[in-house]
Amino acid sequence: MHLQMDSFLEMLPKRLDNHVDGLLFQNIGSDESPEIAVSSGPALQKLMSGMRGAVAAMASHDNNIVVDDVLWDQKDFDEYRDLLTEFDLKFVLLDAPLDVIEHRERSRGDRTLGLARWQFDRVRNYQNYDLIVDTLDSDVESCAKKIVAAFGL
């Protein structure tokens, strides 16, 4: 099963888009180097905690799950570890150089330019990953095969 952060973010009421109580975006970059900082208000924090609880509930019913989440700080890792202590939890970072990630961000067309730059160091700060997969020269299928092989799935 695939559970993704974006699906949960879509559940947030529209009035909380770019709002201090929800998900707030602040431009801290320049035209040459766009960077968008993200702040999580109380409503978004409850939503994300609920998402992690939903992941735990799905796992408790014998579902194998791949979670697509952006973990910005240690408490995000800790919450998953606390909720999923009885399961074989693995953290995987899909990685590439910043310029490649920014190119992908622009190419997708559905992302706010500058989010990748702001998230880049934050998702790497804690190094709590069981596996880091370099996506620079690998397609999605190759990356999936690396993950399967690394964990004997």
JSON list of C-alpha atoms in Angstrom, two decimals, residues 2-149:
[
{"chain": "A", "resi": 2, "resn": "HIS", "atom": "CA", "xyz": [1.17, 3.52, -0.74]},
{"chain": "A", "resi": 3, "resn": "LEU", "atom": "CA", "xyz": [0.23, 6.33, 1.64]},
{"chain": "A", "resi": 4, "resn": "GLN", "atom": "CA", "xyz": [1.44, 9.77, 0.68]},
{"chain": "A", "resi": 5, "resn": "MET", "atom": "CA", "xyz": [1.71, 13.02, 2.55]},
{"chain": "A", "resi": 6, "resn": "ASP", "atom": "CA", "xyz": [0.20, 14.96, -0.38]},
{"chain": "A", "resi": 7, "resn": "SER", "atom": "CA", "xyz": [-3.07, 13.01, -0.12]},
{"chain": "A", "resi": 8, "resn": "PHE", "atom": "CA", "xyz": [-3.40, 14.07, 3.50]},
{"chain": "A", "resi": 9, "resn": "LEU", "atom": "CA", "xyz": [-2.43, 17.67, 2.74]},
{"chain": "A", "resi": 10, "resn": "GLU", "atom": "CA", "xyz": [-5.31, 17.77, 0.25]},
{"chain": "A", "resi": 11, "resn": "MET", "atom": "CA", "xyz": [-7.65, 17.07, 3.17]},
{"chain": "A", "resi": 12, "resn": "LEU", "atom": "CA", "xyz": [-6.67, 20.32, 4.88]},
{"chain": "A", "resi": 13, "resn": "PRO", "atom": "CA", "xyz": [-9.45, 22.90, 4.45]},
{"chain": "A", "resi": 14, "resn": "LYS", "atom": "CA", "xyz": [-8.58, 25.42, 1.72]},
{"chain": "A", "resi": 15, "resn": "ARG", "atom": "CA", "xyz": [-8.86, 28.30, 4.20]},
{"chain": "A", "resi": 16, "resn": "LEU", "atom": "CA", "xyz": [-5.75, 26.89, 5.94]},
{"chain": "A", "resi": 17, "resn": "ASP", "atom": "CA", "xyz": [-3.62, 27.00, 2.77]},
{"chain": "A", "resi": 18, "resn": "ASN", "atom": "CA", "xyz": [-0.89, 29.55, 3.34]},
{"chain": "A", "resi": 19, "resn": "HIS", "atom": "CA", "xyz": [-2.30, 30.34, 6.79]},
{"chain": "A", "resi": 20, "resn": "VAL", "atom": "CA", "xyz": [-0.53, 30.50, 10.15]},
{"chain": "A", "resi": 21, "resn": "ASP", "atom": "CA", "xyz": [-2.83, 27.77, 11.58]},
{"chain": "A", "resi": 22, "resn": "GLY", "atom": "CA", "xyz": [-2.24, 25.42, 8.64]},
{"chain": "A", "resi": 23, "resn": "LEU", "atom": "CA", "xyz": [0.53, 25.34, 6.10]},
{"chain": "A", "resi": 24, "resn": "LEU", "atom": "CA", "xyz": [2.29, 28.68, 5.74]},
{"chain": "A", "resi": 25, "resn": "PHE", "atom": "CA", "xyz": [4.74, 29.46, 2.94]},
{"chain": "A", "resi": 26, "resn": "GLN", "atom": "CA", "xyz": [7.25, 32.30, 3.16]},
{"chain": "A", "resi": 27, "resn": "ASN", "atom": "CA", "xyz": [9.56, 33.36, 0.35]},
{"chain": "A", "resi": 28, "resn": "ILE", "atom": "CA", "xyz": [13.04, 33.67, 1.83]},
{"chain": "A", "resi": 29, "resn": "GLY", "atom": "CA", "xyz": [15.01, 33.33, -1.40]},
{"chain": "A", "resi": 30, "resn": "SER", "atom": "CA", "xyz": [15.72, 35.48, -4.41]},
{"chain": "A", "resi": 31, "resn": "ASP", "atom": "CA", "xyz": [14.76, 35.38, -8.08]},
{"chain": "A", "resi": 32, "resn": "GLU", "atom": "CA", "xyz": [18.04, 33.62, -8.88]},
{"chain": "A", "resi": 33, "resn": "SER", "atom": "CA", "xyz": [17.75, 31.19, -6.00]},
{"chain": "A", "resi": 34, "resn": "PRO", "atom": "CA", "xyz": [14.10, 30.66, -4.98]},
{"chain": "A", "resi": 35, "resn": "GLU", "atom": "CA", "xyz": [13.55, 29.27, -1.51]},
{"chain": "A", "resi": 36, "resn": "ILE", "atom": "CA", "xyz": [10.20, 28.84, 0.20]},
{"chain": "A", "resi": 37, "resn": "ALA", "atom": "CA", "xyz": [10.19, 28.20, 3.95]},
{"chain": "A", "resi": 38, "resn": "VAL", "atom": "CA", "xyz": [7.32, 26.16, 5.35]},
{"chain": "A", "resi": 39, "resn": "SER", "atom": "CA", "xyz": [5.73, 26.56, 8.76]},
{"chain": "A", "resi": 40, "resn": "SER", "atom": "CA", "xyz": [3.35, 24.05, 10.27]},
{"chain": "A", "resi": 41, "resn": "GLY", "atom": "CA", "xyz": [0.52, 25.53, 12.29]},
{"chain": "A", "resi": 42, "resn": "PRO", "atom": "CA", "xyz": [-1.53, 23.61, 14.86]},
{"chain": "A", "resi": 43, "resn": "ALA", "atom": "CA", "xyz": [-4.07, 22.31, 12.33]},
{"chain": "A", "resi": 44, "resn": "LEU", "atom": "CA", "xyz": [-1.35, 20.95, 10.05]},
{"chain": "A", "resi": 45, "resn": "GLN", "atom": "CA", "xyz": [0.52, 19.41, 12.98]},
{"chain": "A", "resi": 46, "resn": "LYS", "atom": "CA", "xyz": [-2.68, 17.58, 14.02]},
{"chain": "A", "resi": 47, "resn": "LEU", "atom": "CA", "xyz": [-3.25, 16.44, 10.43]},
{"chain": "A", "resi": 48, "resn": "MET", "atom": "CA", "xyz": [0.28, 15.05, 10.09]},
{"chain": "A", "resi": 49, "resn": "SER", "atom": "CA", "xyz": [0.10, 13.34, 13.46]},
{"chain": "A", "resi": 50, "resn": "GLY", "atom": "CA", "xyz": [-3.22, 11.86, 12.33]},
{"chain": "A", "resi": 51, "resn": "MET", "atom": "CA", "xyz": [-1.57, 10.64, 9.14]},
{"chain": "A", "resi": 52, "resn": "ARG", "atom": "CA", "xyz": [1.12, 8.89, 11.14]},
{"chain": "A", "resi": 53, "resn": "GLY", "atom": "CA", "xyz": [-1.55, 7.38, 13.36]},
{"chain": "A", "resi": 54, "resn": "ALA", "atom": "CA", "xyz": [-3.38, 6.17, 10.24]},
{"chain": "A", "resi": 55, "resn": "VAL", "atom": "CA", "xyz": [-0.15, 4.54, 9.05]},
{"chain": "A", "resi": 56, "resn": "ALA", "atom": "CA", "xyz": [0.11, 2.74, 12.39]},
{"chain": "A", "resi": 57, "resn": "ALA", "atom": "CA", "xyz": [-3.55, 1.67, 12.21]},
{"chain": "A", "resi": 58, "resn": "MET", "atom": "CA", "xyz": [-3.05, 0.28, 8.69]},
{"chain": "A", "resi": 59, "resn": "ALA", "atom": "CA", "xyz": [0.08, -1.57, 9.80]},
{"chain": "A", "resi": 60, "resn": "SER", "atom": "CA", "xyz": [-1.75, -3.04, 12.81]},
{"chain": "A", "resi": 61, "resn": "HIS", "atom": "CA", "xyz": [-4.15, -4.70, 10.36]},
{"chain": "A", "resi": 62, "resn": "ASP", "atom": "CA", "xyz": [-1.31, -6.55, 8.65]},
{"chain": "A", "resi": 63, "resn": "ASN", "atom": "CA", "xyz": [-0.86, -4.15, 5.75]},
{"chain": "A", "resi": 64, "resn": "ASN", "atom": "CA", "xyz": [2.57, -3.60, 4.24]},
{"chain": "A", "resi": 65, "resn": "ILE", "atom": "CA", "xyz": [2.95, 0.12, 3.65]},
{"chain": "A", "resi": 66, "resn": "VAL", "atom": "CA", "xyz": [5.24, 2.47, 1.79]},
{"chain": "A", "resi": 67, "resn": "VAL", "atom": "CA", "xyz": [4.85, 5.98, 3.20]},
{"chain": "A", "resi": 68, "resn": "ASP", "atom": "CA", "xyz": [5.78, 9.05, 1.20]},
{"chain": "A", "resi": 69, "resn": "ASP", "atom": "CA", "xyz": [6.42, 11.73, 3.83]},
{"chain": "A", "resi": 70, "resn": "VAL", "atom": "CA", "xyz": [8.82, 14.64, 4.21]},
{"chain": "A", "resi": 71, "resn": "LEU", "atom": "CA", "xyz": [10.47, 14.41, 7.62]},
{"chain": "A", "resi": 72, "resn": "TRP", "atom": "CA", "xyz": [11.74, 17.87, 8.55]},
{"chain": "A", "resi": 73, "resn": "ASP", "atom": "CA", "xyz": [12.94, 17.25, 12.07]},
{"chain": "A", "resi": 74, "resn": "GLN", "atom": "CA", "xyz": [13.75, 14.67, 14.71]},
{"chain": "A", "resi": 75, "resn": "LYS", "atom": "CA", "xyz": [10.25, 14.68, 16.18]},
{"chain": "A", "resi": 76, "resn": "ASP", "atom": "CA", "xyz": [8.86, 13.43, 12.85]},
{"chain": "A", "resi": 77, "resn": "PHE", "atom": "CA", "xyz": [11.20, 10.42, 12.96]},
{"chain": "A", "resi": 78, "resn": "ASP", "atom": "CA", "xyz": [10.47, 9.87, 16.65]},
{"chain": "A", "resi": 79, "resn": "GLU", "atom": "CA", "xyz": [6.71, 9.89, 16.15]},
{"chain": "A", "resi": 80, "resn": "TYR", "atom": "CA", "xyz": [6.94, 7.16, 13.52]},
{"chain": "A", "resi": 81, "resn": "ARG", "atom": "CA", "xyz": [9.30, 5.14, 15.75]},
{"chain": "A", "resi": 82, "resn": "ASP", "atom": "CA", "xyz": [6.95, 5.48, 18.74]},
{"chain": "A", "resi": 83, "resn": "LEU", "atom": "CA", "xyz": [3.86, 4.50, 16.74]},
{"chain": "A", "resi": 84, "resn": "LEU", "atom": "CA", "xyz": [5.50, 1.64, 14.85]},
{"chain": "A", "resi": 85, "resn": "THR", "atom": "CA", "xyz": [7.75, 0.02, 17.48]},
{"chain": "A", "resi": 86, "resn": "GLU", "atom": "CA", "xyz": [6.26, -3.43, 16.87]},
{"chain": "A", "resi": 87, "resn": "PHE", "atom": "CA", "xyz": [6.88, -3.31, 13.12]},
{"chain": "A", "resi": 88, "resn": "ASP", "atom": "CA", "xyz": [9.93, -3.57, 10.88]},
{"chain": "A", "resi": 89, "resn": "LEU", "atom": "CA", "xyz": [10.19, 0.14, 10.18]},
{"chain": "A", "resi": 90, "resn": "LYS", "atom": "CA", "xyz": [12.74, 1.37, 7.65]},
{"chain": "A", "resi": 91, "resn": "PHE", "atom": "CA", "xyz": [13.53, 4.96, 6.69]},
{"chain": "A", "resi": 92, "resn": "VAL", "atom": "CA", "xyz": [14.70, 5.53, 3.12]},
{"chain": "A", "resi": 93, "resn": "LEU", "atom": "CA", "xyz": [15.96, 8.81, 1.71]},
{"chain": "A", "resi": 94, "resn": "LEU", "atom": "CA", "xyz": [15.60, 9.20, -2.04]},
{"chain": "A", "resi": 95, "resn": "ASP", "atom": "CA", "xyz": [18.44, 11.55, -2.83]},
{"chain": "A", "resi": 96, "resn": "ALA", "atom": "CA", "xyz": [20.04, 13.53, -5.64]},
{"chain": "A", "resi": 97, "resn": "PRO", "atom": "CA", "xyz": [22.10, 16.72, -5.90]},
{"chain": "A", "resi": 98, "resn": "LEU", "atom": "CA", "xyz": [20.17, 19.92, -5.19]},
{"chain": "A", "resi": 99, "resn": "ASP", "atom": "CA", "xyz": [20.38, 21.18, -8.77]},
{"chain": "A", "resi": 100, "resn": "VAL", "atom": "CA", "xyz": [18.80, 17.94, -10.02]},
{"chain": "A", "resi": 101, "resn": "ILE", "atom": "CA", "xyz": [16.06, 18.07, -7.41]},
{"chain": "A", "resi": 102, "resn": "GLU", "atom": "CA", "xyz": [15.32, 21.69, -8.31]},
{"chain": "A", "resi": 103, "resn": "HIS", "atom": "CA", "xyz": [15.17, 20.77, -11.99]},
{"chain": "A", "resi": 104, "resn": "ARG", "atom": "CA", "xyz": [12.68, 18.01, -11.17]},
{"chain": "A", "resi": 105, "resn": "GLU", "atom": "CA", "xyz": [10.67, 20.48, -9.07]},
{"chain": "A", "resi": 106, "resn": "ARG", "atom": "CA", "xyz": [10.42, 22.87, -12.04]},
{"chain": "A", "resi": 107, "resn": "SER", "atom": "CA", "xyz": [9.65, 20.05, -14.49]},
{"chain": "A", "resi": 108, "resn": "ARG", "atom": "CA", "xyz": [6.76, 18.65, -12.47]},
{"chain": "A", "resi": 109, "resn": "GLY", "atom": "CA", "xyz": [4.78, 21.84, -12.76]},
{"chain": "A", "resi": 110, "resn": "ASP", "atom": "CA", "xyz": [2.74, 21.10, -9.63]},
{"chain": "A", "resi": 111, "resn": "ARG", "atom": "CA", "xyz": [5.23, 22.29, -7.02]},
{"chain": "A", "resi": 112, "resn": "THR", "atom": "CA", "xyz": [5.94, 25.68, -5.52]},
{"chain": "A", "resi": 113, "resn": "LEU", "atom": "CA", "xyz": [9.42, 26.57, -6.73]},
{"chain": "A", "resi": 114, "resn": "GLY", "atom": "CA", "xyz": [11.81, 26.89, -3.80]},
{"chain": "A", "resi": 115, "resn": "LEU", "atom": "CA", "xyz": [10.38, 24.13, -1.59]},
{"chain": "A", "resi": 116, "resn": "ALA", "atom": "CA", "xyz": [13.11, 21.71, -2.68]},
{"chain": "A", "resi": 117, "resn": "ARG", "atom": "CA", "xyz": [15.86, 24.13, -1.67]},
{"chain": "A", "resi": 118, "resn": "TRP", "atom": "CA", "xyz": [14.33, 24.74, 1.76]},
{"chain": "A", "resi": 119, "resn": "GLN", "atom": "CA", "xyz": [13.75, 21.02, 2.41]},
{"chain": "A", "resi": 120, "resn": "PHE", "atom": "CA", "xyz": [17.09, 19.84, 1.04]},
{"chain": "A", "resi": 121, "resn": "ASP", "atom": "CA", "xyz": [19.23, 20.16, 4.20]},
{"chain": "A", "resi": 122, "resn": "ARG", "atom": "CA", "xyz": [16.34, 19.62, 6.61]},
{"chain": "A", "resi": 123, "resn": "VAL", "atom": "CA", "xyz": [15.60, 16.09, 5.45]},
{"chain": "A", "resi": 124, "resn": "ARG", "atom": "CA", "xyz": [19.31, 15.24, 5.74]},
{"chain": "A", "resi": 125, "resn": "ASN", "atom": "CA", "xyz": [19.98, 16.77, 9.18]},
{"chain": "A", "resi": 126, "resn": "TYR", "atom": "CA", "xyz": [19.14, 13.74, 11.25]},
{"chain": "A", "resi": 127, "resn": "GLN", "atom": "CA", "xyz": [20.70, 10.91, 9.23]},
{"chain": "A", "resi": 128, "resn": "ASN", "atom": "CA", "xyz": [18.23, 8.44, 10.70]},
{"chain": "A", "resi": 129, "resn": "TYR", "atom": "CA", "xyz": [17.92, 6.62, 7.42]},
{"chain": "A", "resi": 130, "resn": "ASP", "atom": "CA", "xyz": [18.33, 2.90, 7.04]},
{"chain": "A", "resi": 131, "resn": "LEU", "atom": "CA", "xyz": [19.06, 3.38, 3.35]},
{"chain": "A", "resi": 132, "resn": "ILE", "atom": "CA", "xyz": [19.91, 6.29, 1.06]},
{"chain": "A", "resi": 133, "resn": "VAL", "atom": "CA", "xyz": [19.10, 5.71, -2.60]},
{"chain": "A", "resi": 134, "resn": "ASP", "atom": "CA", "xyz": [20.81, 7.96, -5.12]},
{"chain": "A", "resi": 135, "resn": "THR", "atom": "CA", "xyz": [18.19, 8.73, -7.75]},
{"chain": "A", "resi": 136, "resn": "LEU", "atom": "CA", "xyz": [20.51, 10.73, -10.01]},
{"chain": "A", "resi": 137, "resn": "ASP", "atom": "CA", "xyz": [21.04, 8.00, -12.61]},
{"chain": "A", "resi": 138, "resn": "SER", "atom": "CA", "xyz": [18.24, 5.62, -11.66]},
{"chain": "A", "resi": 139, "resn": "ASP", "atom": "CA", "xyz": [14.66, 5.39, -12.82]},
{"chain": "A", "resi": 140, "resn": "VAL", "atom": "CA", "xyz": [11.82, 4.61, -10.42]},
{"chain": "A", "resi": 141, "resn": "GLU", "atom": "CA", "xyz": [11.95, 0.87, -11.05]},
{"chain": "A", "resi": 142, "resn": "SER", "atom": "CA", "xyz": [15.70, 0.69, -10.41]},
{"chain": "A", "resi": 143, "resn": "CYS", "atom": "CA", "xyz": [15.29, 2.63, -7.16]},
{"chain": "A", "resi": 144, "resn": "ALA", "atom": "CA", "xyz": [12.52, 0.27, -6.06]},
{"chain": "A", "resi": 145, "resn": "LYS", "atom": "CA", "xyz": [14.71, -2.73, -6.82]},
{"chain": "A", "resi": 146, "resn": "LYS", "atom": "CA", "xyz": [17.53, -1.27, -4.71]},
{"chain": "A", "resi": 147, "resn": "ILE", "atom": "CA", "xyz": [15.14, -0.88, -1.78]},
{"chain": "A", "resi": 148, "resn": "VAL", "atom": "CA", "xyz": [13.75, -4.39, -2.19]},
{"chain": "A", "resi": 149, "resn": "ALA", "atom": "CA", "xyz": [17.26, -5.85, -2.33]}
]
